[in-house]
Coordinates of C-alpha atoms and ligand atoms in Angstrom, one line a residue:
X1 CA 111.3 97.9 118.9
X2 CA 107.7 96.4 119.5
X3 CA 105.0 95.6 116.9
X4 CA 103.4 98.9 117.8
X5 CA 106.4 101.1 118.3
X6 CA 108.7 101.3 115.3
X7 CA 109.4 104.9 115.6
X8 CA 108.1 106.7 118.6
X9 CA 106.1 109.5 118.9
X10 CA 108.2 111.8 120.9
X11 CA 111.1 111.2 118.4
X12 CA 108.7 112.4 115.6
X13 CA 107.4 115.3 117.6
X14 CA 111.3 116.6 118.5
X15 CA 112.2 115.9 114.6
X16 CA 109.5 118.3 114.0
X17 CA 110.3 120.7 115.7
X18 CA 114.4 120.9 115.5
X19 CA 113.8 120.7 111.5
X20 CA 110.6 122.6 110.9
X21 CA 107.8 120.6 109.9
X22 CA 105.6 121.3 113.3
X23 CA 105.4 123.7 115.6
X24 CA 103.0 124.1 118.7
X25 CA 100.4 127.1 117.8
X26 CA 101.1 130.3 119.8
X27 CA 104.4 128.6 121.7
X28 CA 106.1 132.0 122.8
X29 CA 102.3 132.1 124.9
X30 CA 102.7 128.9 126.7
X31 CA 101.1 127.5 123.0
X32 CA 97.4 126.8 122.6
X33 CA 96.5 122.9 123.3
X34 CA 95.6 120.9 120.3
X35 CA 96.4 123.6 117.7
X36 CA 99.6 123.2 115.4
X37 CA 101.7 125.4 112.7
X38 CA 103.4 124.0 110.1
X39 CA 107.0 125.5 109.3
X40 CA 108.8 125.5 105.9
X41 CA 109.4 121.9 105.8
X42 CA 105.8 121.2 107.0
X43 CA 103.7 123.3 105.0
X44 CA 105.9 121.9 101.7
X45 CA 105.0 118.1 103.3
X46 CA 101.3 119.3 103.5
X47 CA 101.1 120.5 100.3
X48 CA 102.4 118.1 98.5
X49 CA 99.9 115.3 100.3
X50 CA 97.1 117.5 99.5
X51 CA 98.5 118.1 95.7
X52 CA 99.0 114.2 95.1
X53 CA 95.7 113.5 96.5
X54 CA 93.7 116.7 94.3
X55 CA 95.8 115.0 91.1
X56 CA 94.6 111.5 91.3
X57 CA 91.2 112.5 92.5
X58 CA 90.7 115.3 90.2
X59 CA 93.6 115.9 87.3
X60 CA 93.7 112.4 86.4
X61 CA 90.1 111.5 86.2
X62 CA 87.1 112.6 84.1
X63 CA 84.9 111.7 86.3
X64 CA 85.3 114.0 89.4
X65 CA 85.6 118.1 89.6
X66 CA 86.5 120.2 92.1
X67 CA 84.9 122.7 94.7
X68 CA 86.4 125.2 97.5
X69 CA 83.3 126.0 99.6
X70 CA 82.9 128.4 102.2
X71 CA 83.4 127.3 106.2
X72 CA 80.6 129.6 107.3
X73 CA 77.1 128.2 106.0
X74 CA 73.6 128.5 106.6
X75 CA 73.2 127.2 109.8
X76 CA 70.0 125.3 108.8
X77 CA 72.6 123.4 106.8
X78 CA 74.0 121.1 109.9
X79 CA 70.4 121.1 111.1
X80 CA 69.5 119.5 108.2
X81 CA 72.9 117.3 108.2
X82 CA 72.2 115.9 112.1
X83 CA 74.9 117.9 113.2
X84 CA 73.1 120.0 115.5
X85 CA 70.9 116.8 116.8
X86 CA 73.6 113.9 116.8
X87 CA 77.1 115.4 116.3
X88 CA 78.0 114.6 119.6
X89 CA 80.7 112.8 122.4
X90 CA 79.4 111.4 125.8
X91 CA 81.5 113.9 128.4
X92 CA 81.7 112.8 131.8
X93 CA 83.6 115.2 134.5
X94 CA 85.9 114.4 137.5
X95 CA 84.2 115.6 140.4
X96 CA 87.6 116.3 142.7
X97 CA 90.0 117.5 139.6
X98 CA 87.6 119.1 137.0
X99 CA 89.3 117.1 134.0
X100 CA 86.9 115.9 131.7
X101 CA 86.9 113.1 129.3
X102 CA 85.0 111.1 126.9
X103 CA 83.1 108.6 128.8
X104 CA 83.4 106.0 125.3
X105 CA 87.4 106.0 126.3
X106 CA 87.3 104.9 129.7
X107 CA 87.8 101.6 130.6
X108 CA 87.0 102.1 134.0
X109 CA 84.2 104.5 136.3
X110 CA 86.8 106.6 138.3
X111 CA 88.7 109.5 136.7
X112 CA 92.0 108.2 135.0
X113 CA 93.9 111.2 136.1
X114 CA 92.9 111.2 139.8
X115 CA 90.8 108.2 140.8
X116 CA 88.1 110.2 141.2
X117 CA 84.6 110.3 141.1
X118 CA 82.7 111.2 137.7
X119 CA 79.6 113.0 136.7
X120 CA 77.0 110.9 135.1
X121 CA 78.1 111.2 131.1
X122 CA 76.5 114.3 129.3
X123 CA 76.3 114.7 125.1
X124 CA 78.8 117.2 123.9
X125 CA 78.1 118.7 120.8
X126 CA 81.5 119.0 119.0
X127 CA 80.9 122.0 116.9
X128 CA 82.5 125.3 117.6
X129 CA 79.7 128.7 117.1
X130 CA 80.5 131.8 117.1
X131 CA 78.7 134.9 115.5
X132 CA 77.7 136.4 112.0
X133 CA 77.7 140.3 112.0
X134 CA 78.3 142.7 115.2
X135 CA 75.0 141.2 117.6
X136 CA 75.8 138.3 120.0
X137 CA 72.5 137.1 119.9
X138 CA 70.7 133.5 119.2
X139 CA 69.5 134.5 115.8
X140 CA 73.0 135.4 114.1
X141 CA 75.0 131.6 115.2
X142 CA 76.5 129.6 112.6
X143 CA 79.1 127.0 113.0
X144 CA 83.0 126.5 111.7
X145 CA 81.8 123.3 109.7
X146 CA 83.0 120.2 111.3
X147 CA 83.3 118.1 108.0
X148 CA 83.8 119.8 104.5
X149 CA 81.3 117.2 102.9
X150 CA 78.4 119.4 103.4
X151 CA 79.5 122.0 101.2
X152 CA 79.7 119.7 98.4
X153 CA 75.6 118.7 98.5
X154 CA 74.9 121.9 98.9
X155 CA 76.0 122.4 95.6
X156 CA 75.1 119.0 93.9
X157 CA 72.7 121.2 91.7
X158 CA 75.0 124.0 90.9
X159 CA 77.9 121.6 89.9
X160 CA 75.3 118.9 87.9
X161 CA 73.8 122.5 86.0
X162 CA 77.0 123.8 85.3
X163 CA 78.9 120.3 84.3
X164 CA 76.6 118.8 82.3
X165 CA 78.2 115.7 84.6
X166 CA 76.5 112.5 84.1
X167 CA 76.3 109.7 86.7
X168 CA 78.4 108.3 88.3
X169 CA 80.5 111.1 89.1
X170 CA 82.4 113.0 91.8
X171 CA 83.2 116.5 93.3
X172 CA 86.2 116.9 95.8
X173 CA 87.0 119.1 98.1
X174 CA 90.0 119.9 100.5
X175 CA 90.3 122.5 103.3
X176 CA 90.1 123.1 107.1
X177 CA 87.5 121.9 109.8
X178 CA 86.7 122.3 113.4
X179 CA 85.6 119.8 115.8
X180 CA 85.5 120.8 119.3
X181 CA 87.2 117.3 120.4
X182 CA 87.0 116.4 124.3
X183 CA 90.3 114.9 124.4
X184 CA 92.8 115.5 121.7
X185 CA 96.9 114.8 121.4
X186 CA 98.8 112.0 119.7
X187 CA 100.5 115.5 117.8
X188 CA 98.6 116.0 114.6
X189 CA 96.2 113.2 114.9
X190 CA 93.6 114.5 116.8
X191 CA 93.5 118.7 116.7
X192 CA 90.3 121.0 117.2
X193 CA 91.1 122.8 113.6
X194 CA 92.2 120.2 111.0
X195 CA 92.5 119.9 107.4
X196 CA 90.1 117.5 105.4
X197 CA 90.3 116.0 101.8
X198 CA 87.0 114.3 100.8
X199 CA 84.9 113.3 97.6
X200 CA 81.6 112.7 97.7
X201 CA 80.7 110.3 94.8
X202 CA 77.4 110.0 93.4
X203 CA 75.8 106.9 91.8
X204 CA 72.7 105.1 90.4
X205 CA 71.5 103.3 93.9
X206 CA 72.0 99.7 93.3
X207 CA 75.5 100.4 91.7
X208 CA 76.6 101.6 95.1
X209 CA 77.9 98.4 96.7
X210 CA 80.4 98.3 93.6
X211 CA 81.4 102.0 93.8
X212 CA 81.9 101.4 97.6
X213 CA 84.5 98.7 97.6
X214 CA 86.2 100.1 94.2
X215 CA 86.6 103.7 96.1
X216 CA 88.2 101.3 99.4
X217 CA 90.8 99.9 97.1
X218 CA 91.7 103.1 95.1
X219 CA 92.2 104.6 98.2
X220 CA 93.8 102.1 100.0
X221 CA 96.7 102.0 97.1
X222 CA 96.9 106.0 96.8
X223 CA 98.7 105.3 100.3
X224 CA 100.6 102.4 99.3
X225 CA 101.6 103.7 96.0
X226 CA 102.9 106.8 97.7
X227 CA 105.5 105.0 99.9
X228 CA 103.6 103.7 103.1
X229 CA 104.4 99.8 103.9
X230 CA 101.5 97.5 102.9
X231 CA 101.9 96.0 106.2
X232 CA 101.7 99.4 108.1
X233 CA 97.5 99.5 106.9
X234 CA 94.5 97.8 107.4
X235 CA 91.0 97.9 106.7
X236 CA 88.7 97.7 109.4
X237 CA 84.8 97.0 108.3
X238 CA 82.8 99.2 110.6
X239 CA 80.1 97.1 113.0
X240 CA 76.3 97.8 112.5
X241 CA 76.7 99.4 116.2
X242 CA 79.2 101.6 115.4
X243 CA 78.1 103.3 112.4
X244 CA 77.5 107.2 111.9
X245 CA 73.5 108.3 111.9
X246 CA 74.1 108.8 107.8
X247 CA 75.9 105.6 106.8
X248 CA 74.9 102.4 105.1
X249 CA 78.5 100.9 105.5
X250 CA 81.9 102.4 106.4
X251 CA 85.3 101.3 106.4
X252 CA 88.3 103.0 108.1
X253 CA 91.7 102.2 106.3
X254 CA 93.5 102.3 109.4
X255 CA 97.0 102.9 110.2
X256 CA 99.8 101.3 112.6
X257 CA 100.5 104.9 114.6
X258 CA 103.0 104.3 117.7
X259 CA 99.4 104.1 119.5
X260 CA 98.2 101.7 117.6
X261 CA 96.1 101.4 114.8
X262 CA 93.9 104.2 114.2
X263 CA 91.5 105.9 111.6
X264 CA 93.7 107.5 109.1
X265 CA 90.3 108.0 106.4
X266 CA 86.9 106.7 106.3
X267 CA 84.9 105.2 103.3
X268 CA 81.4 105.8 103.9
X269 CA 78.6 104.4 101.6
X270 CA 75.8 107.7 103.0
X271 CA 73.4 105.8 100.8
X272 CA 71.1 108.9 99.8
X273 CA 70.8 110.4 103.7
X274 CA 72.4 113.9 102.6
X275 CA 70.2 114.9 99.4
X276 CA 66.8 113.8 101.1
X277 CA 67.7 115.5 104.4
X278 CA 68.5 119.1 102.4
X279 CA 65.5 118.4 99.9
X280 CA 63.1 118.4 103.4
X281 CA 64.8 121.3 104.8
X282 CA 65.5 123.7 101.8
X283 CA 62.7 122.2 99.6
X284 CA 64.3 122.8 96.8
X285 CA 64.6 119.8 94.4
X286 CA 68.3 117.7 94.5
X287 CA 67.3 115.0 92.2
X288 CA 69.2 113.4 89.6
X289 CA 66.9 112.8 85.8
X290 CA 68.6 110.4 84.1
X291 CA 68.3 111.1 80.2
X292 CA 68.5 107.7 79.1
X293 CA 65.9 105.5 81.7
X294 CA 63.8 109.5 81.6
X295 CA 63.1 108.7 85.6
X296 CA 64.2 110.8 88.0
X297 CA 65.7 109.5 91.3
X298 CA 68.0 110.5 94.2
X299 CA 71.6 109.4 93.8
X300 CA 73.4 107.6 96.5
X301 CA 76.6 109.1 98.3
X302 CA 80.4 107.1 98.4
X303 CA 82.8 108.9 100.7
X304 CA 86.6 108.8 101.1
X305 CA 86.8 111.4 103.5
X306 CA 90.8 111.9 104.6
X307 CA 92.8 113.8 106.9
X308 CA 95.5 116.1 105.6
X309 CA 97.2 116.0 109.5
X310 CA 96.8 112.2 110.2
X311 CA 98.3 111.8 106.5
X312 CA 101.2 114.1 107.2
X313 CA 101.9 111.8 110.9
X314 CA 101.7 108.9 109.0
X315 CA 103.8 109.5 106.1
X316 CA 106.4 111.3 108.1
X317 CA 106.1 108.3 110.5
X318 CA 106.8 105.5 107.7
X319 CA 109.5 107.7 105.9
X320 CA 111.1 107.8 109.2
X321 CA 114.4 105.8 109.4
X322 CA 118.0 105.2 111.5
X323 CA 120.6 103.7 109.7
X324 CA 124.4 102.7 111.5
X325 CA 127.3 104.5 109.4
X326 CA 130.5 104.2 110.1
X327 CA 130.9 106.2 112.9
X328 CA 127.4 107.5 113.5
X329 CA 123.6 107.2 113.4
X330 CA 122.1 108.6 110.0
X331 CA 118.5 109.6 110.3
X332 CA 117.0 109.5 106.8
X333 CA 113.4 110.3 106.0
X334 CA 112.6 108.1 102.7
X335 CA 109.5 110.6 101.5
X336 CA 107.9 109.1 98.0
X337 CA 109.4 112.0 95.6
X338 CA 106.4 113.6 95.1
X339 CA 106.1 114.1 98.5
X340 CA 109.6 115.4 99.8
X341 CA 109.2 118.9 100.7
X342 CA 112.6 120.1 99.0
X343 CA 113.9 117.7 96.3
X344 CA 117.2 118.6 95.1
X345 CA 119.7 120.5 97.5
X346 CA 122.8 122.2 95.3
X347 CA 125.9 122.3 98.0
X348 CA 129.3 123.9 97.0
X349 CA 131.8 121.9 98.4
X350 CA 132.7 125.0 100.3
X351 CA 132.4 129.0 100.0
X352 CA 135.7 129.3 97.6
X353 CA 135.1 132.2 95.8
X354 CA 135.4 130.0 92.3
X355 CA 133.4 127.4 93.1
X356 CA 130.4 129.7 94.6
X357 CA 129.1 131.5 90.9
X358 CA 129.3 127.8 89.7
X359 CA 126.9 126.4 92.3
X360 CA 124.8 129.4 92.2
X361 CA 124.5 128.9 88.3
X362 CA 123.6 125.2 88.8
X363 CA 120.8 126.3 91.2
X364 CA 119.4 128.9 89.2
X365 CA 119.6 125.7 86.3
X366 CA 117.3 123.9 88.1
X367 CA 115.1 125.9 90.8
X368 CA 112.3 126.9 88.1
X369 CA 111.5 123.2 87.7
X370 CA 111.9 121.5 91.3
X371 CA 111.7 123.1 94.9
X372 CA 115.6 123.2 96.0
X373 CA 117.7 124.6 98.6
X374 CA 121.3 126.0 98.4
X375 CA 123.3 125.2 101.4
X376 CA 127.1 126.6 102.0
X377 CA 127.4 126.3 105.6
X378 CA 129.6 123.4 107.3
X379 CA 131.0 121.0 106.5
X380 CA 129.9 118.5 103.7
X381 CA 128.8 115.3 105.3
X382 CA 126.7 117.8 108.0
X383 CA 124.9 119.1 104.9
X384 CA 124.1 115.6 103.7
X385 CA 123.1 114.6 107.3
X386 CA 120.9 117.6 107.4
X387 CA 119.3 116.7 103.8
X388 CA 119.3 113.1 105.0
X389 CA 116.7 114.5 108.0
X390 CA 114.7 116.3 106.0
X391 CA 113.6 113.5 102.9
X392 CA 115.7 115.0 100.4
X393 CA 116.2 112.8 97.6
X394 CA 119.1 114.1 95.7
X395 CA 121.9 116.3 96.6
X396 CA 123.9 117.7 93.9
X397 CA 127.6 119.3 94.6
X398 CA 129.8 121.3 93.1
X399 CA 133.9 120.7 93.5
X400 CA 137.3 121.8 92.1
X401 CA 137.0 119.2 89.2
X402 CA 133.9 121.0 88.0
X403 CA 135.3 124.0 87.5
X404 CA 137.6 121.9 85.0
X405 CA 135.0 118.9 83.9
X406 CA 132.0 121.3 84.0
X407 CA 130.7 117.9 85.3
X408 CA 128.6 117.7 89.5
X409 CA 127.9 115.0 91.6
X410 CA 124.6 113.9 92.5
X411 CA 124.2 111.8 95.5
X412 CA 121.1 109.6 96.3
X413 CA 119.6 109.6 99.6
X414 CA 118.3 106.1 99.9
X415 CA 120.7 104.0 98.3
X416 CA 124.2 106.8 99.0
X417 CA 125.6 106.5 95.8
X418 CA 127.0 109.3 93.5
X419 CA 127.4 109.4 89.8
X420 CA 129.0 112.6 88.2
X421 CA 127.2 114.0 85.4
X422 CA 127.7 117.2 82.9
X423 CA 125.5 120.2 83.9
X424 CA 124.1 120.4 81.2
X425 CA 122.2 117.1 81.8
X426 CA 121.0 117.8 85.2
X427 CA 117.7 119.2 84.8
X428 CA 116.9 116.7 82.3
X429 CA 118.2 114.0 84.7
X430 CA 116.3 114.8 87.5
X431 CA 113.1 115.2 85.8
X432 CA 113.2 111.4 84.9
X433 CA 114.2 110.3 88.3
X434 CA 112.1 112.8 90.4
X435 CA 108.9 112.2 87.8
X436 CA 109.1 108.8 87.3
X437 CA 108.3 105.5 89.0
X438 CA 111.9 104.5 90.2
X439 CA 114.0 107.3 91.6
X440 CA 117.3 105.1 92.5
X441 CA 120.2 107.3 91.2
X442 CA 121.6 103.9 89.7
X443 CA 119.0 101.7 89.8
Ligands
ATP1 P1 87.7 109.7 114.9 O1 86.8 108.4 115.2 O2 89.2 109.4 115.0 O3 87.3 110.8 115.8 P2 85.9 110.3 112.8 O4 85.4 108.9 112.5 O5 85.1 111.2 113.6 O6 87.4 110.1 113.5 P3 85.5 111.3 110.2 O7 84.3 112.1 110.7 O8 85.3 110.1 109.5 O9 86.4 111.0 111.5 O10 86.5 112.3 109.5 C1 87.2 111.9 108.3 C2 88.7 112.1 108.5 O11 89.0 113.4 109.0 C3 89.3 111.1 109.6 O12 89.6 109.9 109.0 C4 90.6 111.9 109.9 O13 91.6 111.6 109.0 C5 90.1 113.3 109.8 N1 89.8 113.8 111.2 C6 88.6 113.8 111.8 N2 88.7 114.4 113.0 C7 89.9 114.8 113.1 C8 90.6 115.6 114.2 N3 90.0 115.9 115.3 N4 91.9 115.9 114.0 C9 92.6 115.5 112.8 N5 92.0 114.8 111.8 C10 90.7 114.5 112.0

């Protein structure tokens, strides 16, 4: 395998499918370009991304709440953002095949597809309108928000009133956007409807350089603590030219994708862009008083702003691993427990009527405290392969000697090994292993 290719992408993308994580939207149509479903293992994957990030960003700190705003907003809102103005991709058309590109991707000036010519490049704008209410008409357009950020200095006042927050402090938000990308692909990575996870951070200005690189290394370990190689990241500073219309300084903690690395989240320093633009376009007042100085001044803005997608590629992509057995390959997905979408699977040795109550009493044991799935069909080792392809970290099984013993076997996924332990034990067992630093069965 190459530096850039450890796992490639069509192997991830036929995984997904054959086990559930992703499917294309609206397949049984011919599918719908660029838009994706998530199936039982995928939407368990997702959710457990989004709840590790809302727990470190929100649960575990005083200094940050949380919102859930609205898509649809004023539209005076992303003219007050630069949305409507700037929010958008030079497009350039090929004159003989109609396909059209972004003109900042092309190495060359003849179409890539075709060879032929192109249009001189036009600006896109990337947001998708539609219409309030029953009149198509100019008047009633507003916009599926392209970023979820907006929604959170919107309500700076209604958070800071209802708080009593004092600076520096946080609000975080997750949920879907829409950018009407020119070219998407790469699976997840790049999709017209997406899901975001960002906190906008507000401080004193002057503290914000500190903030800035103290938010890049908490969120470059949130990664690394939840599983993903050191080695597979990298921060790249953003250059003056290449900076967004808001930002003071950005970095992009990037990721080695099989294309490469790419953008998996941005940390913006927005300086205090945001609040001034809504203050001159609402005119209502967005300032901070600070109670011990008595002056009043506009906070500045830190960003993490994350994708929930390019986070599921990229943890699937590092978990993703083939091992030689014996006599076959073993594909094995080494999720962090807190993010394996099922994490204990209870498997009868086989459907024997005495041995099925048992296992079924052993799952109802320990379904109320961990997602689980019972599996009786085929043979043993298939089951364990099929737990092995989807992350799970333990599998625990039920034989003749437990109907004697009253004792099961718990098998670990990374390192194979099996210890027998009473029932009795189990839930208490796997609440130390699956909630604790070390998982390891036997470590
Ligand atoms: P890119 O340069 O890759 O288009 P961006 O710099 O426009 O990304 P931001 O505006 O910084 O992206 O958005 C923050 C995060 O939202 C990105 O790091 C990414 O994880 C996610 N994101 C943005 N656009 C998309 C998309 N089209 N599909 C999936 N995720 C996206």
């Amino acid at each position: 395998m190459t530096e850039t290719a450890r796992v490639d992408m069509e192997t991830i993308v036929s995984l997904s499918k054959r086990r559930g994580f992703v499917f294309q939207s609206s397949d049984i149509y011919g599918g719908l370009s660029s838009c994706w479903d998530y199936g039982p293992l995928g939407v368990e994957l997702k959710r457990n991304i989004r709840e590790a990030w809302w727990k470190a960003m929100v649960h575990e700190r005083d200094d940050i709440v949380g919102l859930d705003s609205s898509i649809l907003m004023h539209p005076q809102v992303w003219v007050a953002s630069g949305h409507v103005g700037e929010f958008a991709d030079p497009l350039v058309d090929c004159k003989v095949c109609r396909q059209r590109f972004r003109a900042d991707d092309l190495a060359g000036d003849r179409c890539p597809s075709c060879a032929g010519e192109l249009t001189e490049p036009r600006m896109f704008n990337l947001m998708f309108k539609t219409f309030m209410g029953p009149v198509e008409e100019e008047a009633a357009v507003v916009y599926l928000r392209p970023e979820t950020a907006q929604g959170i200095f919107v309500n700076f006042q209604n958070v800071l009133n209802t708080t009593r927050k004092k600076l520096p402090f946080g609000i975080a938000q997750t949920g879907k956007s829409f950018r009407n990308e020119i070219t998407t692909g790469n699976f997840v990575f790049r999709s017209r409807e997406f899901e975001q996870m960002e906190m906008e951070f507000f401080v004193k200005p002057g503290s914000d350089e500190e903030w800035f690189e103290y938010w890049v290394r908490q969120r470059f370990e949130w990664y690394v603590n939840l599983g993903i190689k050191r080695e597979h990241l990298r921060l790249r500073p953003h250059a003056q030219d290449e900076l967004a219309h808001y930002a003071k300084g950005c970095y992009d903690i990037e990721y080695l994708f099989p294309m490469g690395w790419c953008e998996l989240e941005g940390i913006a320093n927005r300086g205090d862009f945001d609040l001034v633009q809504h203050v001159k376009h609402s005119g209502k007042e967005l300032s901070y008083f600070d109670d011990e100085t008595q002056q009043r001044f506009m906070p500045y803005i830190i960003e993490p702003s994350a994708g929930v997608d390019r986070s599921f590629l990229a943890f699937l992509l590092d978990a993703y691993e083939e091992e030689a057995l014996e006599k076959e390959k073993r594909v094995v997905l080494r999720f962090h427990p807190a993010l394996a979408p099922v994490k204990v699977a209870v498997l009868p040795l086989s459907r024997n009527e005495k041995l099925v109550p048992v296992a079924k009493k052993v799952h109802s044991l320990i379904r109320g405290g961990f997602v689980t799935q019972y599996d009786d069909s085929q043979s043993i080792g298939r089951r364990y392969r099929r737990q092995d392809e989807a992350g799970t970290p333990f599998c625990v099984t039920i034989d003749f000697q437990t109907l004697d013993d009253h004792e099961v076997t718990i098998r670990d996924r990374d390192s194979l090994k099996q210890v027998r332990l009473p029932i009795g034990m189990l839930p208490a067992f796997l609440e130390a292993k699956l909630g604790g630093e070390s998982f390891e069965i036997l470590p």
